[in-house]
Amino acid sequence: MTKQNFSTVILAAGKGTRMKSTIHKPLHEVGHRPMIVHVMKAFEKAKADQIVIVKAPDDNIIDGLIGDHTSVIQDEQRGTGHASRIGLSGLPKNTKGKIVFALGDMPLIRPETIQEIVEDDSVVTVLAMRPDDAKRYGRLIVNEDGHLEKIVEYKDANPAERRVRLCNSGTIAIDAEFAEELLSEIQDQNASGEYYLPDVVAIANKKGYPCGV
């Protein structure tokens, strides 16, 4: 099988607030290694062409963990869509294939899963999950043909949408040719006043670009 070109932006600027910790979330250890290291290793094994890490301005640790990979700073915490745009600036303008936007606190993501995402031929591909308890995860709204229509954040979802059990894992791949166009159109008109990366699904649909799960 021919290797699919792809690059990765790992979002790692999250604080440890909900973990009641002063340590940045991706730096908490699992198996005696920071979570961000597990994520990077998975993308290295999946043969990512380039890896960019988005970090917080007061994070002085990540650069010592990422080796030859690139890091960029998210000066303000304005959501995953904002962080993704900043991460995109760390990639060359001629980047080819898919760009996988992943979270720095998902240490169990597997190289095989990454490769499946990259091989999907949709312009936007979302890695989904069906947890026993969907809690406050974003819901994936899929039509009868299996086409992903939108992702709704829990706090913005209506009762019917909250009953959906197909949830957003946070990992989203975008065809590099369309990434800047789609990310630039994300707005902050929502309950949190933040830029949500999952909004690229609705934006892509409006443009007639295929979205998959």
mmCIF file of C-alpha atoms in Angstrom:
data_model
loop_
_atom_site.group_PDB
_atom_site.id
_atom_site.type_symbol
_atom_site.label_atom_id
_atom_site.label_comp_id
_atom_site.label_asym_id
_atom_site.label_seq_id
_atom_site.Cartn_x
_atom_site.Cartn_y
_atom_site.Cartn_z
ATOM 1 C CA MET A 1 0.000 0.000 0.000
ATOM 2 C CA THR A 2 1.283 3.465 -0.901
ATOM 3 C CA LYS A 3 2.050 5.657 2.081
ATOM 4 C CA GLN A 4 -0.403 8.515 2.467
ATOM 5 C CA ASN A 5 1.205 11.923 2.989
ATOM 6 C CA PHE A 6 0.026 13.588 6.163
ATOM 7 C CA SER A 7 1.154 16.022 8.818
ATOM 8 C CA THR A 8 0.037 16.501 12.383
ATOM 9 C CA VAL A 9 -0.832 19.404 14.648
ATOM 10 C CA ILE A 10 -0.995 18.349 18.301
ATOM 11 C CA LEU A 11 -2.961 20.711 20.540
ATOM 12 C CA ALA A 12 -1.089 20.807 23.850
ATOM 13 C CA ALA A 13 -1.749 24.251 25.332
ATOM 14 C CA GLY A 14 -4.479 23.059 27.701
ATOM 15 C CA LYS A 15 -4.188 23.881 31.369
ATOM 16 C CA GLY A 16 -4.734 21.363 34.159
ATOM 17 C CA THR A 17 -7.642 23.304 35.665
ATOM 18 C CA ARG A 18 -10.233 20.501 35.622
ATOM 19 C CA MET A 19 -7.564 18.143 36.930
ATOM 20 C CA LYS A 20 -7.063 20.556 39.838
ATOM 21 C CA SER A 21 -3.415 20.833 38.918
ATOM 22 C CA THR A 22 -0.927 23.578 38.149
ATOM 23 C CA ILE A 23 0.767 21.266 35.629
ATOM 24 C CA HIS A 24 -0.353 21.673 32.018
ATOM 25 C CA LYS A 25 -2.738 18.860 31.104
ATOM 26 C CA PRO A 26 -0.626 17.127 28.381
ATOM 27 C CA LEU A 27 2.344 16.989 30.753
ATOM 28 C CA HIS A 28 0.643 14.731 33.289
ATOM 29 C CA GLU A 29 2.244 11.309 33.197
ATOM 30 C CA VAL A 30 0.757 8.000 32.096
ATOM 31 C CA GLY A 31 3.085 5.017 32.332
ATOM 32 C CA HIS A 32 5.880 7.271 33.649
ATOM 33 C CA ARG A 33 5.855 9.468 30.526
ATOM 34 C CA PRO A 34 3.995 12.726 29.821
ATOM 35 C CA MET A 35 0.840 12.151 27.779
ATOM 36 C CA ILE A 36 2.146 14.395 24.984
ATOM 37 C CA VAL A 37 5.081 12.011 24.485
ATOM 38 C CA HIS A 38 2.755 9.037 23.945
ATOM 39 C CA VAL A 39 0.779 11.044 21.378
ATOM 40 C CA MET A 40 3.920 12.109 19.498
ATOM 41 C CA LYS A 41 5.247 8.549 19.436
ATOM 42 C CA ALA A 42 1.988 7.299 17.930
ATOM 43 C CA PHE A 43 2.190 9.842 15.114
ATOM 44 C CA GLU A 44 5.872 9.087 14.558
ATOM 45 C CA LYS A 45 5.056 5.378 14.209
ATOM 46 C CA ALA A 46 2.257 6.277 11.792
ATOM 47 C CA LYS A 47 4.939 8.042 9.687
ATOM 48 C CA ALA A 48 3.726 11.636 9.884
ATOM 49 C CA ASP A 49 5.739 13.864 7.527
ATOM 50 C CA GLN A 50 5.763 16.737 9.998
ATOM 51 C CA ILE A 51 4.617 17.208 13.583
ATOM 52 C CA VAL A 52 3.771 20.609 15.076
ATOM 53 C CA ILE A 53 2.943 21.039 18.766
ATOM 54 C CA VAL A 54 0.822 23.981 19.962
ATOM 55 C CA LYS A 55 1.896 24.950 23.472
ATOM 56 C CA ALA A 56 1.011 27.539 26.113
ATOM 57 C CA PRO A 57 3.243 30.624 26.505
ATOM 58 C CA ASP A 58 4.247 29.651 30.066
ATOM 59 C CA ASP A 59 5.106 26.057 29.164
ATOM 60 C CA ASN A 60 8.867 25.697 29.429
ATOM 61 C CA ILE A 61 8.858 21.905 29.436
ATOM 62 C CA ILE A 62 7.394 20.729 26.110
ATOM 63 C CA ASP A 63 10.307 21.953 23.981
ATOM 64 C CA GLY A 64 12.561 19.590 25.919
ATOM 65 C CA LEU A 65 10.326 16.640 25.027
ATOM 66 C CA ILE A 66 9.638 17.086 21.319
ATOM 67 C CA GLY A 67 13.068 16.570 19.774
ATOM 68 C CA ASP A 68 13.248 17.866 16.195
ATOM 69 C CA HIS A 69 9.537 18.641 15.942
ATOM 70 C CA THR A 70 8.245 22.210 15.723
ATOM 71 C CA SER A 71 6.422 24.066 18.497
ATOM 72 C CA VAL A 72 4.264 27.185 18.203
ATOM 73 C CA ILE A 73 2.722 29.264 20.998
ATOM 74 C CA GLN A 74 -0.967 29.876 21.610
ATOM 75 C CA ASP A 75 -0.821 33.183 23.484
ATOM 76 C CA GLU A 76 -4.523 33.174 24.380
ATOM 77 C CA GLN A 77 -6.769 30.246 25.305
ATOM 78 C CA ARG A 78 -9.508 30.794 22.725
ATOM 79 C CA GLY A 79 -10.502 27.236 21.918
ATOM 80 C CA THR A 80 -9.401 24.355 19.714
ATOM 81 C CA GLY A 81 -10.244 26.163 16.483
ATOM 82 C CA HIS A 82 -7.981 29.040 17.468
ATOM 83 C CA ALA A 83 -5.211 26.638 18.508
ATOM 84 C CA SER A 84 -5.533 24.750 15.207
ATOM 85 C CA ARG A 85 -5.093 27.933 13.167
ATOM 86 C CA ILE A 86 -1.951 28.732 15.142
ATOM 87 C CA GLY A 87 -0.693 25.189 14.625
ATOM 88 C CA LEU A 88 -1.288 25.471 10.888
ATOM 89 C CA SER A 89 1.157 28.400 10.812
ATOM 90 C CA GLY A 90 3.895 25.997 11.901
ATOM 91 C CA LEU A 91 3.512 23.899 8.725
ATOM 92 C CA PRO A 92 4.986 24.812 5.303
ATOM 93 C CA LYS A 93 2.570 26.435 2.837
ATOM 94 C CA ASN A 94 3.087 23.537 0.398
ATOM 95 C CA THR A 95 2.013 20.848 2.908
ATOM 96 C CA LYS A 96 0.356 17.945 1.078
ATOM 97 C CA GLY A 97 -2.163 15.269 2.003
ATOM 98 C CA LYS A 98 -4.093 15.359 5.242
ATOM 99 C CA ILE A 99 -3.444 17.407 8.367
ATOM 100 C CA VAL A 100 -4.483 15.551 11.500
ATOM 101 C CA PHE A 101 -5.413 17.845 14.390
ATOM 102 C CA ALA A 102 -5.044 15.807 17.562
ATOM 103 C CA LEU A 103 -5.170 16.387 21.311
ATOM 104 C CA GLY A 104 -2.077 16.196 23.472
ATOM 105 C CA ASP A 105 -3.963 14.385 26.242
ATOM 106 C CA MET A 106 -4.997 11.274 24.264
ATOM 107 C CA PRO A 107 -2.098 8.931 25.123
ATOM 108 C CA LEU A 108 -3.832 5.749 23.931
ATOM 109 C CA ILE A 109 -4.364 6.758 20.304
ATOM 110 C CA ARG A 110 -2.880 4.048 18.062
ATOM 111 C CA PRO A 111 -0.795 4.395 14.874
ATOM 112 C CA GLU A 112 -3.231 2.032 13.119
ATOM 113 C CA THR A 113 -6.133 4.343 13.956
ATOM 114 C CA ILE A 114 -4.214 7.357 12.663
ATOM 115 C CA GLN A 115 -3.522 5.581 9.382
ATOM 116 C CA GLU A 116 -7.226 4.773 8.945
ATOM 117 C CA ILE A 117 -8.128 8.434 9.443
ATOM 118 C CA VAL A 118 -5.536 9.532 6.898
ATOM 119 C CA GLU A 119 -6.720 7.003 4.309
ATOM 120 C CA ASP A 120 -10.326 8.256 4.404
ATOM 121 C CA ASP A 121 -11.032 10.249 1.244
ATOM 122 C CA SER A 122 -13.302 12.898 2.825
ATOM 123 C CA VAL A 123 -12.160 16.517 2.980
ATOM 124 C CA VAL A 124 -12.901 16.430 6.730
ATOM 125 C CA THR A 125 -12.684 13.182 8.720
ATOM 126 C CA VAL A 126 -13.599 12.892 12.396
ATOM 127 C CA LEU A 127 -12.475 10.108 14.720
ATOM 128 C CA ALA A 128 -15.642 9.103 16.597
ATOM 129 C CA MET A 129 -16.425 7.032 19.668
ATOM 130 C CA ARG A 130 -19.478 5.492 21.309
ATOM 131 C CA PRO A 131 -18.884 5.592 25.079
ATOM 132 C CA ASP A 132 -21.300 3.856 27.444
ATOM 133 C CA ASP A 133 -21.922 7.236 29.050
ATOM 134 C CA ALA A 134 -21.759 10.048 26.482
ATOM 135 C CA LYS A 135 -21.673 12.688 29.239
ATOM 136 C CA ARG A 136 -20.773 16.130 27.893
ATOM 137 C CA TYR A 137 -18.951 15.078 24.714
ATOM 138 C CA GLY A 138 -19.767 16.789 21.425
ATOM 139 C CA ARG A 139 -22.365 14.841 19.412
ATOM 140 C CA LEU A 140 -21.876 13.784 15.772
ATOM 141 C CA ILE A 141 -24.954 14.229 13.628
ATOM 142 C CA VAL A 142 -24.846 11.751 10.708
ATOM 143 C CA ASN A 143 -27.469 11.438 7.957
ATOM 144 C CA GLU A 144 -28.968 8.227 6.560
ATOM 145 C CA ASP A 145 -26.146 7.932 3.995
ATOM 146 C CA GLY A 146 -23.483 8.001 6.720
ATOM 147 C CA HIS A 147 -22.411 11.541 5.810
ATOM 148 C CA LEU A 148 -21.376 13.675 8.783
ATOM 149 C CA GLU A 149 -23.532 16.809 8.800
ATOM 150 C CA LYS A 150 -22.255 18.590 11.918
ATOM 151 C CA ILE A 151 -20.789 18.276 15.388
ATOM 152 C CA VAL A 152 -22.739 19.903 18.199
ATOM 153 C CA GLU A 153 -21.060 20.768 21.493
ATOM 154 C CA TYR A 154 -23.045 19.405 24.431
ATOM 155 C CA LYS A 155 -23.804 22.829 25.897
ATOM 156 C CA ASP A 156 -25.183 23.960 22.527
ATOM 157 C CA ALA A 157 -27.124 20.740 21.791
ATOM 158 C CA ASN A 158 -30.904 20.390 21.977
ATOM 159 C CA PRO A 159 -32.505 17.425 23.832
ATOM 160 C CA ALA A 160 -32.713 15.254 20.691
ATOM 161 C CA GLU A 161 -29.054 15.872 19.844
ATOM 162 C CA ARG A 162 -28.004 15.053 23.396
ATOM 163 C CA ARG A 163 -29.597 11.621 23.024
ATOM 164 C CA VAL A 164 -27.156 10.806 20.191
ATOM 165 C CA ARG A 165 -24.406 8.441 21.381
ATOM 166 C CA LEU A 166 -21.913 8.950 18.535
ATOM 167 C CA CYS A 167 -19.383 11.357 20.040
ATOM 168 C CA ASN A 168 -16.417 13.452 18.986
ATOM 169 C CA SER A 169 -13.033 12.152 20.157
ATOM 170 C CA GLY A 170 -11.357 15.490 19.386
ATOM 171 C CA THR A 171 -9.181 14.148 16.552
ATOM 172 C CA ILE A 172 -10.083 15.682 13.188
ATOM 173 C CA ALA A 173 -8.257 15.380 9.853
ATOM 174 C CA ILE A 174 -8.591 18.023 7.124
ATOM 175 C CA ASP A 175 -7.309 17.860 3.569
ATOM 176 C CA ALA A 176 -4.331 20.250 3.525
ATOM 177 C CA GLU A 177 -5.642 21.943 0.385
ATOM 178 C CA PHE A 178 -8.717 23.162 2.283
ATOM 179 C CA ALA A 179 -7.389 23.517 5.850
ATOM 180 C CA GLU A 180 -6.642 27.242 5.867
ATOM 181 C CA GLU A 181 -9.928 28.058 4.123
ATOM 182 C CA LEU A 182 -12.016 26.065 6.592
ATOM 183 C CA LEU A 183 -10.199 27.073 9.773
ATOM 184 C CA SER A 184 -10.348 30.766 8.880
ATOM 185 C CA GLU A 185 -14.152 30.659 8.781
ATOM 186 C CA ILE A 186 -14.676 29.301 12.304
ATOM 187 C CA GLN A 187 -16.595 31.825 14.427
ATOM 188 C CA ASP A 188 -16.942 32.251 18.197
ATOM 189 C CA GLN A 189 -20.742 32.578 18.267
ATOM 190 C CA ASN A 190 -21.469 29.918 20.895
ATOM 191 C CA ALA A 191 -22.126 29.496 24.615
ATOM 192 C CA SER A 192 -18.415 29.704 25.517
ATOM 193 C CA GLY A 193 -17.388 32.460 23.116
ATOM 194 C CA GLU A 194 -14.602 30.194 21.805
ATOM 195 C CA TYR A 195 -13.487 28.962 18.392
ATOM 196 C CA TYR A 196 -14.401 25.283 18.131
ATOM 197 C CA LEU A 197 -12.419 23.083 15.726
ATOM 198 C CA PRO A 198 -15.468 20.784 15.223
ATOM 199 C CA ASP A 199 -17.247 23.689 13.504
ATOM 200 C CA VAL A 200 -15.206 22.898 10.376
ATOM 201 C CA VAL A 201 -17.706 20.108 9.683
ATOM 202 C CA ALA A 202 -20.669 22.464 9.279
ATOM 203 C CA ILE A 203 -18.515 24.909 7.310
ATOM 204 C CA ALA A 204 -17.300 22.159 4.951
ATOM 205 C CA ASN A 205 -20.863 20.924 4.437
ATOM 206 C CA LYS A 206 -22.036 24.391 3.424
ATOM 207 C CA LYS A 207 -19.319 24.400 0.778
ATOM 208 C CA GLY A 208 -20.302 20.961 -0.475
ATOM 209 C CA TYR A 209 -17.129 19.250 0.787
ATOM 210 C CA PRO A 210 -17.599 15.623 1.939
ATOM 211 C CA CYS A 211 -17.264 14.912 5.665
ATOM 212 C CA GLY A 212 -16.800 11.438 7.103
ATOM 213 C CA VAL A 213 -16.540 9.519 10.364
#
